[in-house]
mmCIF file of C-alpha atoms in Angstrom:
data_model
loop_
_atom_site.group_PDB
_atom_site.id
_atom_site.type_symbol
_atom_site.label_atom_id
_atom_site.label_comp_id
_atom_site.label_asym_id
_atom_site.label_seq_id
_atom_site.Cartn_x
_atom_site.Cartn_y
_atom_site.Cartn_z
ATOM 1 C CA UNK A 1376 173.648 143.203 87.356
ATOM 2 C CA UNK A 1377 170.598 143.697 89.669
ATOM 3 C CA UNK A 1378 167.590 141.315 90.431
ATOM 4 C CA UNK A 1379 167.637 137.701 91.330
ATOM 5 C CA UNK A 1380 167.267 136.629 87.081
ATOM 6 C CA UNK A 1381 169.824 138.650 85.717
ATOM 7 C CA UNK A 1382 167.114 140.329 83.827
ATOM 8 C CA UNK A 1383 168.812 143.337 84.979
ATOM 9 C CA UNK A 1384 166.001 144.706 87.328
ATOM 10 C CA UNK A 1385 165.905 144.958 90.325
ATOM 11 C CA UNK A 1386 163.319 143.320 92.890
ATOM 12 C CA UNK A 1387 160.628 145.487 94.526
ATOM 13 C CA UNK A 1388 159.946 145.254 98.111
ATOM 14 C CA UNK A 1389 156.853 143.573 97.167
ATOM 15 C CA UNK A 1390 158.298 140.884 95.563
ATOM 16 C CA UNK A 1391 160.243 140.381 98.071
ATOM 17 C CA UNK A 1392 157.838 139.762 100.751
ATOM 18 C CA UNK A 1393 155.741 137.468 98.238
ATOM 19 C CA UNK A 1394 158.908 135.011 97.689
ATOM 20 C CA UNK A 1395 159.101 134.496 101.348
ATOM 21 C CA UNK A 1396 155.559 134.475 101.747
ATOM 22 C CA UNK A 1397 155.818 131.693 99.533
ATOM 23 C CA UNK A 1398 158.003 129.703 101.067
ATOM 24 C CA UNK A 1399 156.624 129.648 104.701
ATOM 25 C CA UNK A 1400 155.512 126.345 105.825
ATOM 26 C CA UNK A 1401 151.434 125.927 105.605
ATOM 27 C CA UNK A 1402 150.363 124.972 109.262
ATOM 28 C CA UNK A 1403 152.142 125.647 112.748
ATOM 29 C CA UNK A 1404 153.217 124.142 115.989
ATOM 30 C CA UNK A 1405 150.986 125.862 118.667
ATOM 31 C CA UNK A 1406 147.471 123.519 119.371
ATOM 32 C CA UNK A 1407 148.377 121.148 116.931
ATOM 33 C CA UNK A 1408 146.643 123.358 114.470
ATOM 34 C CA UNK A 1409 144.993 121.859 111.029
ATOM 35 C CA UNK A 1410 142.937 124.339 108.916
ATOM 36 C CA UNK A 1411 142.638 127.955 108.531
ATOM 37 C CA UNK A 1412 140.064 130.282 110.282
ATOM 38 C CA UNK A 1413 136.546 130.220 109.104
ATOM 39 C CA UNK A 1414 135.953 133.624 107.893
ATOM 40 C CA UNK A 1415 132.437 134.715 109.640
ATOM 41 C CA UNK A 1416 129.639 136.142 107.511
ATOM 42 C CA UNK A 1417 129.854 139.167 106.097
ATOM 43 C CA UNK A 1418 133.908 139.538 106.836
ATOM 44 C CA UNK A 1419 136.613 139.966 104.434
ATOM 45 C CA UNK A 1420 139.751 139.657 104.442
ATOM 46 C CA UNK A 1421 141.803 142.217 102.273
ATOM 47 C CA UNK A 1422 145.181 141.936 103.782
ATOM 48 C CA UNK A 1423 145.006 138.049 104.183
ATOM 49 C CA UNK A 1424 145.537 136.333 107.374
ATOM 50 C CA UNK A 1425 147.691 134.999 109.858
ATOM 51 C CA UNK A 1426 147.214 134.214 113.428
ATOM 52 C CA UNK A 1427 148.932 135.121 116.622
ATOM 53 C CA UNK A 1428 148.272 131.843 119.071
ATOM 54 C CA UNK A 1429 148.661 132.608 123.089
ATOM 55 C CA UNK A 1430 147.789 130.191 125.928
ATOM 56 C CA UNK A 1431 144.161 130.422 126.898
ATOM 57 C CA UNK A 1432 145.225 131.461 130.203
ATOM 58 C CA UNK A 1433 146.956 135.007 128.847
ATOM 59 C CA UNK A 1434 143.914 136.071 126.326
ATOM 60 C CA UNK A 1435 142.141 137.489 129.071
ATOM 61 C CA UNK A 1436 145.106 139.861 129.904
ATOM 62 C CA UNK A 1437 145.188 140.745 126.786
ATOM 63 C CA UNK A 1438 141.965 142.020 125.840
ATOM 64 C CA UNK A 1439 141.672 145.128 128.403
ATOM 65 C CA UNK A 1440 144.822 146.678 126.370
ATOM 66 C CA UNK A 1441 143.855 146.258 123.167
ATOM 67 C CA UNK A 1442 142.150 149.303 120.929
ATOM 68 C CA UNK A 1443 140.169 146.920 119.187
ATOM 69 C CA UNK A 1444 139.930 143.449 119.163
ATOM 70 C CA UNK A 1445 139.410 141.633 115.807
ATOM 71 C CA UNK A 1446 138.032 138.198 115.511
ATOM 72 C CA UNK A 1447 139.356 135.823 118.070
ATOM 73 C CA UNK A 1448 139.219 131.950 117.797
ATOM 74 C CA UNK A 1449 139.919 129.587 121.373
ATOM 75 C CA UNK A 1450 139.613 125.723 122.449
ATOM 76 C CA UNK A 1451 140.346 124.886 126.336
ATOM 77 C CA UNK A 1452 143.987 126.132 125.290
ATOM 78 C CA UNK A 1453 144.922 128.686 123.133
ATOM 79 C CA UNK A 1454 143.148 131.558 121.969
ATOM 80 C CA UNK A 1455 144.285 132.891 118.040
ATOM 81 C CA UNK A 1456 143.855 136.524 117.552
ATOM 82 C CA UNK A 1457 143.298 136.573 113.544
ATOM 83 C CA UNK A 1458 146.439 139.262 112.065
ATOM 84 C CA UNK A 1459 147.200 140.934 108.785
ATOM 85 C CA UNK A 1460 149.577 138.507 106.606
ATOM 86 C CA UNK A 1461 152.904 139.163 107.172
ATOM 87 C CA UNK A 1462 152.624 140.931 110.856
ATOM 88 C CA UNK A 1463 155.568 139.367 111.945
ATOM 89 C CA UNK A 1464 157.741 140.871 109.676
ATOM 90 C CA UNK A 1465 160.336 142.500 112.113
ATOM 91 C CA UNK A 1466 159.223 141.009 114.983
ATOM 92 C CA UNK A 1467 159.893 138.480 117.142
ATOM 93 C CA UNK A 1468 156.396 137.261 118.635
ATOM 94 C CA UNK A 1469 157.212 137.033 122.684
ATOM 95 C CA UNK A 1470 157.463 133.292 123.836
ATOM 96 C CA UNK A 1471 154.748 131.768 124.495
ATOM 97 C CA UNK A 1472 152.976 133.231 121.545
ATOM 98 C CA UNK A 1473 153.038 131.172 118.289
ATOM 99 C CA UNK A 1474 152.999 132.896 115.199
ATOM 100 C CA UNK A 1475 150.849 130.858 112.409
ATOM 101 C CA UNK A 1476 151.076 131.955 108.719
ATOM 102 C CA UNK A 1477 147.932 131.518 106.896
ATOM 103 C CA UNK A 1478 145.703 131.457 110.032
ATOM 104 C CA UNK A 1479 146.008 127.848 110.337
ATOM 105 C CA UNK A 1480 143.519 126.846 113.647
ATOM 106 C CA UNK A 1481 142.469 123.152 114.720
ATOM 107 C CA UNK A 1482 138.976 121.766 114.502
ATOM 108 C CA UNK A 1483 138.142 122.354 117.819
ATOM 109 C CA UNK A 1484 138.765 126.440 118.143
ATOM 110 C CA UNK A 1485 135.720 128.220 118.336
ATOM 111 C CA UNK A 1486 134.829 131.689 117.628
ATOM 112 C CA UNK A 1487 135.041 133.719 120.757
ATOM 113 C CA UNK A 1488 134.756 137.045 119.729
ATOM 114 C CA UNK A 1489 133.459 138.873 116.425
ATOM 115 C CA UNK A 1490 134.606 142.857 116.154
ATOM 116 C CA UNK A 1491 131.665 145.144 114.728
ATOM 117 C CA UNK A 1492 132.299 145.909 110.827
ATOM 118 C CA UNK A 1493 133.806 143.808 107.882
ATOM 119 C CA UNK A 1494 137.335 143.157 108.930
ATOM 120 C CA UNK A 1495 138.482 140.621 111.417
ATOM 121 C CA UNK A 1496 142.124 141.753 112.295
ATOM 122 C CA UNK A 1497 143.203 143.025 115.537
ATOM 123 C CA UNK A 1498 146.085 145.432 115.121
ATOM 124 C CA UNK A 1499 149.529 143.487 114.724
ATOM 125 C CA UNK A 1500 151.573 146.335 116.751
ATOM 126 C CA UNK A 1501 149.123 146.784 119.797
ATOM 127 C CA UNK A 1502 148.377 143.100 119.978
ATOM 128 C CA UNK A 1503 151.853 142.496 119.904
ATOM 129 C CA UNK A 1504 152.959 145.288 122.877
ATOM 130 C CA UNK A 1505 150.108 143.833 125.047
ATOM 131 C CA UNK A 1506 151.734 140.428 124.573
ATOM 132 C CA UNK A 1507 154.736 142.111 125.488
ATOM 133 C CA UNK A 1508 153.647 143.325 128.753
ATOM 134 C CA UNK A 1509 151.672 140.437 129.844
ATOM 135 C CA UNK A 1510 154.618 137.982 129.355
ATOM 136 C CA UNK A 1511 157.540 140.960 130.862
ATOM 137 C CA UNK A 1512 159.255 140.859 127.341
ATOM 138 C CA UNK A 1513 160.677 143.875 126.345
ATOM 139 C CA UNK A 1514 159.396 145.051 122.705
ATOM 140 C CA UNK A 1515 162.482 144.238 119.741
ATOM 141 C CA UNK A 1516 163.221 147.776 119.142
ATOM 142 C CA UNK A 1517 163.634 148.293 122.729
ATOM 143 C CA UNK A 1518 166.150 146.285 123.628
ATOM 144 C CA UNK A 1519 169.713 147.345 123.328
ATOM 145 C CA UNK A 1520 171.970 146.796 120.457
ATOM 146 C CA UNK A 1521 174.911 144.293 121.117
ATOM 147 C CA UNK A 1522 177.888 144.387 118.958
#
């Protein structure tokens, strides 16, 4: 018998990702943060949106080795670089980054920076390499396997 029901079909990949979409808490742990991301004017969102939070002190770093750099939100000490949902899907964010589901941000963040055009992601896989580098963690699929 496939699928979860016993309907006798099986689950798409799709699905998939929507059930545990659906079952990911609503706010995260990094800032203390409330609310999610006030979309600027004229943006959409057609992926959704999570967030990526760094301290404040490592989104400088980051910037230089990005190819583009979507909208970004900061207080005095995190900075949240605005994601595709889902873009931790097989990955492990490097510590100290905070990976927030839904974009949550607190009151206080501010917009910092506003990318030309409609969409405000920054891409998942070069935002998460430049992490990578900045905090000397080697990428996931770099690291060897252990048995």
């Amino acid at each position: 018998m496939n699928g979860a029901s016993g309907s006798g079909h099986a689950l798409g990949l799709d699905t998939l990702i929507r059930l545990k979409r659906d079952r990911r808490p609503s706010s995260s742990s990094a800032g203390g943060a409330r609310a999610s991301f006030p979309m600027p004017a004229g943006m959409t969102a057609p992926l959704g949106c999570d967030a990526v939070a760094v301290p404040a002190r490592l989104g400088p770093l980051v910037v230089p080795r990005l190819p583009r750099v979507g909208c970004v939100y900061a207080d005095g000490t995190h900075w949240w670089w605005i994601v595709p949902t889902d873009s931790d899907d097989a990955l492990t964010w490097p510590a100290p980054a905070h990976y927030g589901p839904g974009a949550p941000l607190p009151g206080t963040a501010r917009l910092i920076h506003r990318p030309e055009g409609t969409v405000p992601y920054t891409p998942p896989i070069p935002l998460y390499l430049a992490l990578c580098r900045v905090t000397g963690t080697t990428p996931d699929w770099s690291r060897p396997l252990t048995a």
